[in-house]
Amino acid sequence: MSDLLWFFAISTCLKLLLIPSYHSTDFEVHRNWLALTHSLPLSQWYLDETSPWTLDYPPLFAYFEHFLSIFAFLIDPQIVDLQKGLNYTSNSVIFFQRITVILSDSCLLYGVYRLTKDLDSGKRILIWVLVVWSPMLVIVDHLHFQYNGFLLGILLISLSFLEQGKDLAGGFFFAVLLCFKHLFAVAAPVYFVYLFKHYCWCGLVKGFRRLSVLGAVVVAVFAVAYGPFVYHGQIQQVLRRMFPFGRGLCHAYWAPNFWVFYIVLDKGLAFFLRKLGFAIQTPEASFTGGLVGDSSPFAILPQITPLATFAMVLLALSPCLIKAWRNPQPGMITRWVTYAYTCGFLFGWHVHEKASLHFVIPLAFVAVQSLENARHYFWLSIVSCYSLFPLLFEAQEYPIKVLLLLLHSIITWLAFSAQFTKGEEAKAAARIKKKDEQLKLKGNSSRADKKEGFVIGGVEKSYLVGLLVVEIWSQFLHPLIFGDKLPFVPLMLISIYCGLGIMYSWIWQLRWIIRSPNL
Amino acid sequence: MERTKGRKVVKDKEVGDGDLCWWLVHKGIAASFLCIAVFALLVRVAISLHPYSGAGNPPKYGDFEAQRHWMEITLNLPVKEWYRNSTTNNISYWGLDYPPLTAYQSYFHGLFLRFFHPESVSLFSSRGHESYLGKLLMRWTVLSSDALVFFPAVFYFVLAYHSGRSNGHKTHIAWHIAMILLSPCLMLIDHGHFQYNCISLGLTVGAVAAVLSNKELVACFLFSLALNHKQQVFHCGLLQMTAYFAPAFFSHLLGKSLRRRNPALEVLKLGLVVLGTFALVWWPYLHSMEAFSRVLSRLAPFERGIYEDYVANFWCTTSVLVKWKSIFTIQSLKLLSLGATVSTCLPSMVQQIWAPSNHGFLYGLLNSAFSFYMFSFQVHEKSILLPLLPASLLALEEPFLLKWITLYALFSMFPLLCRDKLILPYIAVSALFVLIYYVPSGRQDRKEMRSFNSFFTICLVSCSVVLHIVYLTMHPPHRYPFLFDAMIMLLCFSQFMLLAFYTNAKQWMLMKRSVLLDKEKKLH
């Protein structure tokens, strides 16, 4: 534990140094939530429209903000003032909010501790390096501003209970997590199937009893969270706020997922058909313009509805669900949950690029299991970290994000190759000893054995080189050649390129899950 | 071959639970250096997000504006005008008072700034320029100088230092690198306060590495460059900021040359390299005596006193009891301080001339830097960076010394950093230093040091923590507005004094040990 604290303290120092850096509008969003949960009665929380940044997280998060607002009021009452606090950017609010994020990361710390306490020391340190020093968390939480470390911490706690076979506690924490942020619900089918089969599938009477206990726990959590709003008759309003389907299929910056290709295909088709002489109307709403209305943004391909994306996610999940149904092993749950979040990211409705955290962080726990997984993780973490680059578009943060990614890739490479050559080395040493005895010759060093260590494949390597090319193009060459014209092209390029990478990772994960033996 | 050896060392020590950084070191020195260097750069960038000295504080601003103004001057005026007061160059507003190499460096950085943001270095109109991009570019110039000068120099030093030591554990080397690169004071002054110490210190480290690898001529060249970058001048000649190290270099190289077959020739060669480098750097000003002496006079801060603010050196601290400034004239004070400086660094010089050794050389650097910091004329609180550098180079021999001097050096700069509003980075970077210092990697030799005088240590540490808090939260009494500054100064001075005694003694003990070794050899 003390060693884990050391890792955590190092990253905390860096986070403290990053306090004055750029923060996005999410900072003001959370400040507004502090203000409205502090100065309004509970019945008004989901009705208030003083600021455009209305409360759209589930109730537990609102309670959490209410809890924080107590301290905020003590430090500077203007932070929690609904009117006077609008767009308040004094040092007090910046320090307060940044430090709440840093402190709430202790939840992540506990989650990591719980998940790694039974592993051997090598793997444990590896996971700490990957998760506690994750550059993506630093970029999203401590630069861009959000509370993902805290939420992922709850997810990790839940996973750790499941891995230990304590299904009830695992289910409880997952329910809590859903009441903090509903976007984590993508993994709910996996949880449901797994808990049903692993926890409740044991004879009719006992199984039924367990099912009702589990159901009661989940319902209790939801009742605590949503109860007050049901009481005020606002449950519909709460749900409308939480699921704003009007926002459109893609975010202003396209998350690198499947729909990017769909849009690009549509644009390409429209372009070609127009060349061929067909009269294709240009859609009124456009993806590059930012906000998307209700009209179809597609010229040719059919409109995508939220329901369609939902069906797609379920379809993509089905192999994993079947596996979980056939053979619910605690050892596989992390992988399945990760896979579920990957599917949600790829096919979901209005996905943010930040959502890639949901699968990259838990995947670290899978990555240390074998060399192949490690290779995949090394590559995926670089790609998804790179896909976050457009979040920080100001010049001041440019070296920070580049150095973070660079440091992460060096550390991961060093750590994985240390971990996966250790075993090889021991073998090689034994072999050399034998050789020495036989031939009495020293210096026949074990170069051949080194090949088996941590080396990434040719495709992956060329993809990473391509990443460099994309970055150089979008940051330096594009502005140099086109000036201010076509400003969306670099972003589009990054989404498409990273989208390819994440699709590849999805297929890789899917293949792994299908191939894993049915014990 | 090197690599297989390294891997075996790791394996022999097959890391137990305690070692957190086993993964960092298994690929050899270069890989771990790369990793630590990227981290160190990241920390530097993060520090540079914070304010610099004199941010938004007209009309004079601070060191940031001084450096920017030098870029403006060197970029827009011909070389010969740089040090001359004229209608285009108002010397009283941050006139150039560093040696020519700094001016050239300003010129090149000015070119960089002009390429991306011409307004930030335009003549006259850019005074007090503080735009977003301008500030950023200025920060990046420091960052790039650090990455291009200091980091490679440290890498060279680490290679040179560890090539002679076969028994080093790999994690120790990584720790050593981290201690040098993540030196909190240097990072705060360069990337927070805003200065270019990384260049002169980097050149010095390069020179030290060259000495360690027996390339005396390279060392002379690099050190002369360092001398020409940052300095501090006496009325009686050039004694520069990096001149803090000059006695050590001089005595060590002299001592070494005397042992060669042809001492006179060796000394002559070294002297020629030094003269040549100086001539190269001063070339534009060598055409007339007048131009040369004008630059020299710019470098001599006549108008300044023997000390500035509350620096933890001898003159400032004893001025509580003895009012030096009123008893003596400036002229006699200068002589007095020169005498004190020379006489205090004499023992270490004598030791190096008598028995030059790589080890003794590093101690000698530390000792001469200490005596300059303590006794020379016109010392800044920032000058503590100079004793800190050899202390960090000696980190493996003297871990306790390094910790102590770093913490108190930080503390002695605390009032300065408070004025610059750098308290948050101060806390974060000191915490980072302590964390890395105590990395749970099982540096066994430190354990004995920890028990050493633990009561005394705890007392001092708690004392300084209390002083920090008092300084931040309480107002000093009206009669003594600088009471707390003076207390900090006293505490730091006492510690520095103790450490200086210790290192001087240590340097002489080294010789005893080597003499003993020699005797043993002869006996055998």
PDB file of N, CA and C in Angstrom, chain B residues 427-498:
ATOM      1  N   ILE B 427       5.846  24.053  -3.337  1.00  0.00           N
ATOM      2  CA  ILE B 427       5.414  22.908  -2.530  1.00  0.00           C
ATOM      3  C   ILE B 427       5.483  21.628  -3.355  1.00  0.00           C
ATOM      4  N   ALA B 428       4.937  21.699  -4.575  1.00  0.00           N
ATOM      5  CA  ALA B 428       4.852  20.481  -5.388  1.00  0.00           C
ATOM      6  C   ALA B 428       6.237  19.946  -5.717  1.00  0.00           C
ATOM      7  N   VAL B 429       7.136  20.857  -6.088  1.00  0.00           N
ATOM      8  CA  VAL B 429       8.456  20.393  -6.512  1.00  0.00           C
ATOM      9  C   VAL B 429       9.268  19.886  -5.330  1.00  0.00           C
ATOM     10  N   SER B 430       9.110  20.532  -4.163  1.00  0.00           N
ATOM     11  CA  SER B 430       9.860  20.000  -3.014  1.00  0.00           C
ATOM     12  C   SER B 430       9.317  18.638  -2.628  1.00  0.00           C
ATOM     13  N   ALA B 431       7.992  18.481  -2.714  1.00  0.00           N
ATOM     14  CA  ALA B 431       7.417  17.168  -2.403  1.00  0.00           C
ATOM     15  C   ALA B 431       7.948  16.121  -3.374  1.00  0.00           C
ATOM     16  N   LEU B 432       8.014  16.502  -4.635  1.00  0.00           N
ATOM     17  CA  LEU B 432       8.526  15.582  -5.654  1.00  0.00           C
ATOM     18  C   LEU B 432       9.960  15.177  -5.338  1.00  0.00           C
ATOM     19  N   PHE B 433      10.747  16.162  -4.929  1.00  0.00           N
ATOM     20  CA  PHE B 433      12.144  15.868  -4.589  1.00  0.00           C
ATOM     21  C   PHE B 433      12.219  14.874  -3.443  1.00  0.00           C
ATOM     22  N   VAL B 434      11.453  15.145  -2.394  1.00  0.00           N
ATOM     23  CA  VAL B 434      11.512  14.260  -1.229  1.00  0.00           C
ATOM     24  C   VAL B 434      11.044  12.860  -1.608  1.00  0.00           C
ATOM     25  N   LEU B 435       9.981  12.794  -2.415  1.00  0.00           N
ATOM     26  CA  LEU B 435       9.459  11.487  -2.830  1.00  0.00           C
ATOM     27  C   LEU B 435      10.503  10.701  -3.600  1.00  0.00           C
ATOM     28  N   ILE B 436      11.154  11.377  -4.544  1.00  0.00           N
ATOM     29  CA  ILE B 436      12.126  10.649  -5.355  1.00  0.00           C
ATOM     30  C   ILE B 436      13.350  10.323  -4.523  1.00  0.00           C
ATOM     31  N   TYR B 437      13.695  11.220  -3.618  1.00  0.00           N
ATOM     32  CA  TYR B 437      14.827  10.943  -2.737  1.00  0.00           C
ATOM     33  C   TYR B 437      14.574   9.676  -1.931  1.00  0.00           C
ATOM     34  N   TYR B 438      13.350   9.547  -1.429  1.00  0.00           N
ATOM     35  CA  TYR B 438      13.031   8.381  -0.596  1.00  0.00           C
ATOM     36  C   TYR B 438      12.336   7.285  -1.393  1.00  0.00           C
ATOM     37  N   VAL B 439      12.637   7.187  -2.688  1.00  0.00           N
ATOM     38  CA  VAL B 439      11.988   6.141  -3.474  1.00  0.00           C
ATOM     39  C   VAL B 439      12.237   4.787  -2.814  1.00  0.00           C
ATOM     40  N   PRO B 440      11.167   4.006  -2.605  1.00  0.00           N
ATOM     41  CA  PRO B 440      11.351   2.740  -1.892  1.00  0.00           C
ATOM     42  C   PRO B 440      12.072   1.709  -2.761  1.00  0.00           C
ATOM     43  N   SER B 441      13.325   1.991  -3.100  1.00  0.00           N
ATOM     44  CA  SER B 441      14.025   1.044  -3.958  1.00  0.00           C
ATOM     45  C   SER B 441      15.142   0.381  -3.188  1.00  0.00           C
ATOM     46  N   GLY B 442      15.169   0.623  -1.888  1.00  0.00           N
ATOM     47  CA  GLY B 442      16.166  -0.051  -1.077  1.00  0.00           C
ATOM     48  C   GLY B 442      17.587   0.422  -1.337  1.00  0.00           C
ATOM     49  N   ARG B 443      17.803   1.736  -1.271  1.00  0.00           N
ATOM     50  CA  ARG B 443      19.184   2.191  -1.268  1.00  0.00           C
ATOM     51  C   ARG B 443      19.674   2.009   0.167  1.00  0.00           C
ATOM     52  N   GLN B 444      20.279   0.859   0.412  1.00  0.00           N
ATOM     53  CA  GLN B 444      20.542   0.470   1.801  1.00  0.00           C
ATOM     54  C   GLN B 444      21.427   1.469   2.521  1.00  0.00           C
ATOM     55  N   ASP B 445      22.376   2.050   1.755  1.00  0.00           N
ATOM     56  CA  ASP B 445      23.371   2.880   2.428  1.00  0.00           C
ATOM     57  C   ASP B 445      22.748   4.121   3.056  1.00  0.00           C
ATOM     58  N   ARG B 446      21.534   4.429   2.638  1.00  0.00           N
ATOM     59  CA  ARG B 446      20.923   5.628   3.203  1.00  0.00           C
ATOM     60  C   ARG B 446      20.378   5.388   4.597  1.00  0.00           C
ATOM     61  N   LYS B 447      20.111   4.144   4.877  1.00  0.00           N
ATOM     62  CA  LYS B 447      19.443   3.871   6.139  1.00  0.00           C
ATOM     63  C   LYS B 447      20.259   4.337   7.326  1.00  0.00           C
ATOM     64  N   GLU B 448      21.551   4.097   7.250  1.00  0.00           N
ATOM     65  CA  GLU B 448      22.387   4.501   8.388  1.00  0.00           C
ATOM     66  C   GLU B 448      22.387   6.014   8.554  1.00  0.00           C
ATOM     67  N   MET B 449      22.328   6.691   7.368  1.00  0.00           N
ATOM     68  CA  MET B 449      22.309   8.139   7.449  1.00  0.00           C
ATOM     69  C   MET B 449      21.037   8.635   8.115  1.00  0.00           C
ATOM     70  N   ARG B 450      19.978   7.890   7.941  1.00  0.00           N
ATOM     71  CA  ARG B 450      18.707   8.371   8.461  1.00  0.00           C
ATOM     72  C   ARG B 450      18.708   8.374   9.983  1.00  0.00           C
ATOM     73  N   SER B 451      19.357   7.390  10.544  1.00  0.00           N
ATOM     74  CA  SER B 451      19.354   7.354  12.000  1.00  0.00           C
ATOM     75  C   SER B 451      20.327   8.385  12.574  1.00  0.00           C
ATOM     76  N   PHE B 452      21.236   8.829  11.731  1.00  0.00           N
ATOM     77  CA  PHE B 452      22.257   9.770  12.157  1.00  0.00           C
ATOM     78  C   PHE B 452      21.636  11.061  12.663  1.00  0.00           C
ATOM     79  N   ASN B 453      21.866  11.346  13.906  1.00  0.00           N
ATOM     80  CA  ASN B 453      21.402  12.601  14.480  1.00  0.00           C
ATOM     81  C   ASN B 453      19.922  12.869  14.254  1.00  0.00           C
ATOM     82  N   SER B 454      19.124  11.832  14.423  1.00  0.00           N
ATOM     83  CA  SER B 454      17.744  11.996  13.994  1.00  0.00           C
ATOM     84  C   SER B 454      17.013  13.056  14.814  1.00  0.00           C
ATOM     85  N   PHE B 455      17.343  13.156  16.078  1.00  0.00           N
ATOM     86  CA  PHE B 455      16.641  14.133  16.914  1.00  0.00           C
ATOM     87  C   PHE B 455      16.919  15.550  16.426  1.00  0.00           C
ATOM     88  N   PHE B 456      18.193  15.795  16.215  1.00  0.00           N
ATOM     89  CA  PHE B 456      18.650  17.073  15.688  1.00  0.00           C
ATOM     90  C   PHE B 456      17.931  17.409  14.376  1.00  0.00           C
ATOM     91  N   THR B 457      17.887  16.394  13.496  1.00  0.00           N
ATOM     92  CA  THR B 457      17.265  16.573  12.184  1.00  0.00           C
ATOM     93  C   THR B 457      15.801  16.940  12.314  1.00  0.00           C
ATOM     94  N   ILE B 458      15.106  16.186  13.155  1.00  0.00           N
ATOM     95  CA  ILE B 458      13.670  16.426  13.303  1.00  0.00           C
ATOM     96  C   ILE B 458      13.431  17.836  13.817  1.00  0.00           C
ATOM     97  N   CYS B 459      14.267  18.248  14.766  1.00  0.00           N
ATOM     98  CA  CYS B 459      14.146  19.598  15.308  1.00  0.00           C
ATOM     99  C   CYS B 459      14.251  20.630  14.199  1.00  0.00           C
ATOM    100  N   LEU B 460      15.293  20.492  13.399  1.00  0.00           N
ATOM    101  CA  LEU B 460      15.528  21.486  12.347  1.00  0.00           C
ATOM    102  C   LEU B 460      14.407  21.484  11.327  1.00  0.00           C
ATOM    103  N   VAL B 461      13.984  20.283  10.943  1.00  0.00           N
ATOM    104  CA  VAL B 461      12.936  20.202   9.925  1.00  0.00           C
ATOM    105  C   VAL B 461      11.656  20.843  10.435  1.00  0.00           C
ATOM    106  N   SER B 462      11.282  20.508  11.673  1.00  0.00           N
ATOM    107  CA  SER B 462      10.038  21.079  12.178  1.00  0.00           C
ATOM    108  C   SER B 462      10.176  22.590  12.320  1.00  0.00           C
ATOM    109  N   CYS B 463      11.373  23.015  12.698  1.00  0.00           N
ATOM    110  CA  CYS B 463      11.637  24.445  12.816  1.00  0.00           C
ATOM    111  C   CYS B 463      11.384  25.136  11.475  1.00  0.00           C
ATOM    112  N   SER B 464      11.905  24.545  10.416  1.00  0.00           N
ATOM    113  CA  SER B 464      11.747  25.232   9.127  1.00  0.00           C
ATOM    114  C   SER B 464      10.313  25.145   8.632  1.00  0.00           C
ATOM    115  N   VAL B 465       9.631  24.045   8.937  1.00  0.00           N
ATOM    116  CA  VAL B 465       8.221  23.967   8.530  1.00  0.00           C
ATOM    117  C   VAL B 465       7.419  25.065   9.221  1.00  0.00           C
ATOM    118  N   VAL B 466       7.671  25.230  10.515  1.00  0.00           N
ATOM    119  CA  VAL B 466       6.966  26.276  11.259  1.00  0.00           C
ATOM    120  C   VAL B 466       7.265  27.648  10.667  1.00  0.00           C
ATOM    121  N   LEU B 467       8.536  27.866  10.328  1.00  0.00           N
ATOM    122  CA  LEU B 467       8.905  29.156   9.745  1.00  0.00           C
ATOM    123  C   LEU B 467       8.178  29.415   8.424  1.00  0.00           C
ATOM    124  N   HIS B 468       8.053  28.362   7.619  1.00  0.00           N
ATOM    125  CA  HIS B 468       7.292  28.496   6.371  1.00  0.00           C
ATOM    126  C   HIS B 468       5.897  29.013   6.659  1.00  0.00           C
ATOM    127  N   ILE B 469       5.254  28.338   7.600  1.00  0.00           N
ATOM    128  CA  ILE B 469       3.855  28.676   7.877  1.00  0.00           C
ATOM    129  C   ILE B 469       3.761  30.092   8.438  1.00  0.00           C
ATOM    130  N   VAL B 470       4.685  30.403   9.357  1.00  0.00           N
ATOM    131  CA  VAL B 470       4.686  31.744   9.941  1.00  0.00           C
ATOM    132  C   VAL B 470       4.886  32.784   8.852  1.00  0.00           C
ATOM    133  N   TYR B 471       5.809  32.513   7.953  1.00  0.00           N
ATOM    134  CA  TYR B 471       6.105  33.487   6.902  1.00  0.00           C
ATOM    135  C   TYR B 471       4.880  33.738   6.048  1.00  0.00           C
ATOM    136  N   LEU B 472       4.126  32.681   5.794  1.00  0.00           N
ATOM    137  CA  LEU B 472       2.974  32.827   4.903  1.00  0.00           C
ATOM    138  C   LEU B 472       1.785  33.459   5.592  1.00  0.00           C
ATOM    139  N   THR B 473       1.611  33.167   6.880  1.00  0.00           N
ATOM    140  CA  THR B 473       0.345  33.558   7.493  1.00  0.00           C
ATOM    141  C   THR B 473       0.437  34.791   8.376  1.00  0.00           C
ATOM    142  N   MET B 474       1.606  35.054   8.967  1.00  0.00           N
ATOM    143  CA  MET B 474       1.646  36.135   9.956  1.00  0.00           C
ATOM    144  C   MET B 474       2.315  37.379   9.402  1.00  0.00           C
ATOM    145  N   HIS B 475       1.885  38.522   9.918  1.00  0.00           N
ATOM    146  CA  HIS B 475       2.542  39.767   9.548  1.00  0.00           C
ATOM    147  C   HIS B 475       3.664  40.042  10.534  1.00  0.00           C
ATOM    148  N   PRO B 476       4.826  40.401  10.035  1.00  0.00           N
ATOM    149  CA  PRO B 476       5.911  40.706  10.961  1.00  0.00           C
ATOM    150  C   PRO B 476       5.614  42.004  11.710  1.00  0.00           C
ATOM    151  N   PRO B 477       6.206  42.177  12.892  1.00  0.00           N
ATOM    152  CA  PRO B 477       5.972  43.419  13.645  1.00  0.00           C
ATOM    153  C   PRO B 477       6.452  44.631  12.841  1.00  0.00           C
ATOM    154  N   HIS B 478       5.831  45.769  13.093  1.00  0.00           N
ATOM    155  CA  HIS B 478       6.124  46.966  12.306  1.00  0.00           C
ATOM    156  C   HIS B 478       7.565  47.418  12.399  1.00  0.00           C
ATOM    157  N   ARG B 479       8.136  47.227  13.580  1.00  0.00           N
ATOM    158  CA  ARG B 479       9.508  47.715  13.753  1.00  0.00           C
ATOM    159  C   ARG B 479      10.498  46.890  12.933  1.00  0.00           C
ATOM    160  N   TYR B 480      10.213  45.644  12.782  1.00  0.00           N
ATOM    161  CA  TYR B 480      11.128  44.768  12.026  1.00  0.00           C
ATOM    162  C   TYR B 480      10.373  44.121  10.873  1.00  0.00           C
ATOM    163  N   PRO B 481      10.182  44.848   9.783  1.00  0.00           N
ATOM    164  CA  PRO B 481       9.369  44.272   8.703  1.00  0.00           C
ATOM    165  C   PRO B 481      10.008  43.042   8.065  1.00  0.00           C
ATOM    166  N   PHE B 482      11.309  42.895   8.219  1.00  0.00           N
ATOM    167  CA  PHE B 482      11.970  41.751   7.580  1.00  0.00           C
ATOM    168  C   PHE B 482      12.425  40.725   8.606  1.00  0.00           C
ATOM    169  N   LEU B 483      11.716  40.699   9.729  1.00  0.00           N
ATOM    170  CA  LEU B 483      12.112  39.795  10.807  1.00  0.00           C
ATOM    171  C   LEU B 483      12.146  38.343  10.332  1.00  0.00           C
ATOM    172  N   PHE B 484      11.086  37.931   9.632  1.00  0.00           N
ATOM    173  CA  PHE B 484      10.999  36.524   9.232  1.00  0.00           C
ATOM    174  C   PHE B 484      12.040  36.192   8.173  1.00  0.00           C
ATOM    175  N   ASP B 485      12.250  37.155   7.251  1.00  0.00           N
ATOM    176  CA  ASP B 485      13.298  36.925   6.251  1.00  0.00           C
ATOM    177  C   ASP B 485      14.633  36.701   6.939  1.00  0.00           C
ATOM    178  N   ALA B 486      14.877  37.525   7.959  1.00  0.00           N
ATOM    179  CA  ALA B 486      16.150  37.415   8.664  1.00  0.00           C
ATOM    180  C   ALA B 486      16.260  36.070   9.374  1.00  0.00           C
ATOM    181  N   MET B 487      15.138  35.602   9.916  1.00  0.00           N
ATOM    182  CA  MET B 487      15.183  34.315  10.617  1.00  0.00           C
ATOM    183  C   MET B 487      15.480  33.180   9.636  1.00  0.00           C
ATOM    184  N   ILE B 488      14.805  33.233   8.488  1.00  0.00           N
ATOM    185  CA  ILE B 488      15.055  32.215   7.470  1.00  0.00           C
ATOM    186  C   ILE B 488      16.522  32.227   7.078  1.00  0.00           C
ATOM    187  N   MET B 489      17.029  33.466   6.886  1.00  0.00           N
ATOM    188  CA  MET B 489      18.417  33.621   6.472  1.00  0.00           C
ATOM    189  C   MET B 489      19.363  33.024   7.507  1.00  0.00           C
ATOM    190  N   LEU B 490      19.093  33.307   8.775  1.00  0.00           N
ATOM    191  CA  LEU B 490      19.957  32.798   9.844  1.00  0.00           C
ATOM    192  C   LEU B 490      19.985  31.277   9.847  1.00  0.00           C
ATOM    193  N   LEU B 491      18.800  30.706   9.761  1.00  0.00           N
ATOM    194  CA  LEU B 491      18.700  29.245   9.803  1.00  0.00           C
ATOM    195  C   LEU B 491      19.469  28.633   8.630  1.00  0.00           C
ATOM    196  N   CYS B 492      19.219  29.185   7.427  1.00  0.00           N
ATOM    197  CA  CYS B 492      19.873  28.619   6.253  1.00  0.00           C
ATOM    198  C   CYS B 492      21.381  28.818   6.341  1.00  0.00           C
ATOM    199  N   PHE B 493      21.785  30.003   6.801  1.00  0.00           N
ATOM    200  CA  PHE B 493      23.217  30.275   6.884  1.00  0.00           C
ATOM    201  C   PHE B 493      23.904  29.275   7.794  1.00  0.00           C
ATOM    202  N   SER B 494      23.281  29.008   8.937  1.00  0.00           N
ATOM    203  CA  SER B 494      23.917  28.073   9.872  1.00  0.00           C
ATOM    204  C   SER B 494      24.080  26.700   9.215  1.00  0.00           C
ATOM    205  N   GLN B 495      23.055  26.290   8.468  1.00  0.00           N
ATOM    206  CA  GLN B 495      23.143  24.977   7.829  1.00  0.00           C
ATOM    207  C   GLN B 495      24.221  24.961   6.748  1.00  0.00           C
ATOM    208  N   PHE B 496      24.236  26.021   5.939  1.00  0.00           N
ATOM    209  CA  PHE B 496      25.222  26.060   4.858  1.00  0.00           C
ATOM    210  C   PHE B 496      26.636  26.051   5.438  1.00  0.00           C
ATOM    211  N   MET B 497      26.801  26.777   6.529  1.00  0.00           N
ATOM    212  CA  MET B 497      28.118  26.870   7.156  1.00  0.00           C
ATOM    213  C   MET B 497      28.571  25.476   7.600  1.00  0.00           C
ATOM    214  N   LEU B 498      27.660  24.777   8.279  1.00  0.00           N
ATOM    215  CA  LEU B 498      27.974  23.421   8.742  1.00  0.00           C
ATOM    216  C   LEU B 498      28.358  22.529   7.569  1.00  0.00           C
TER     217      LEU B 498
END
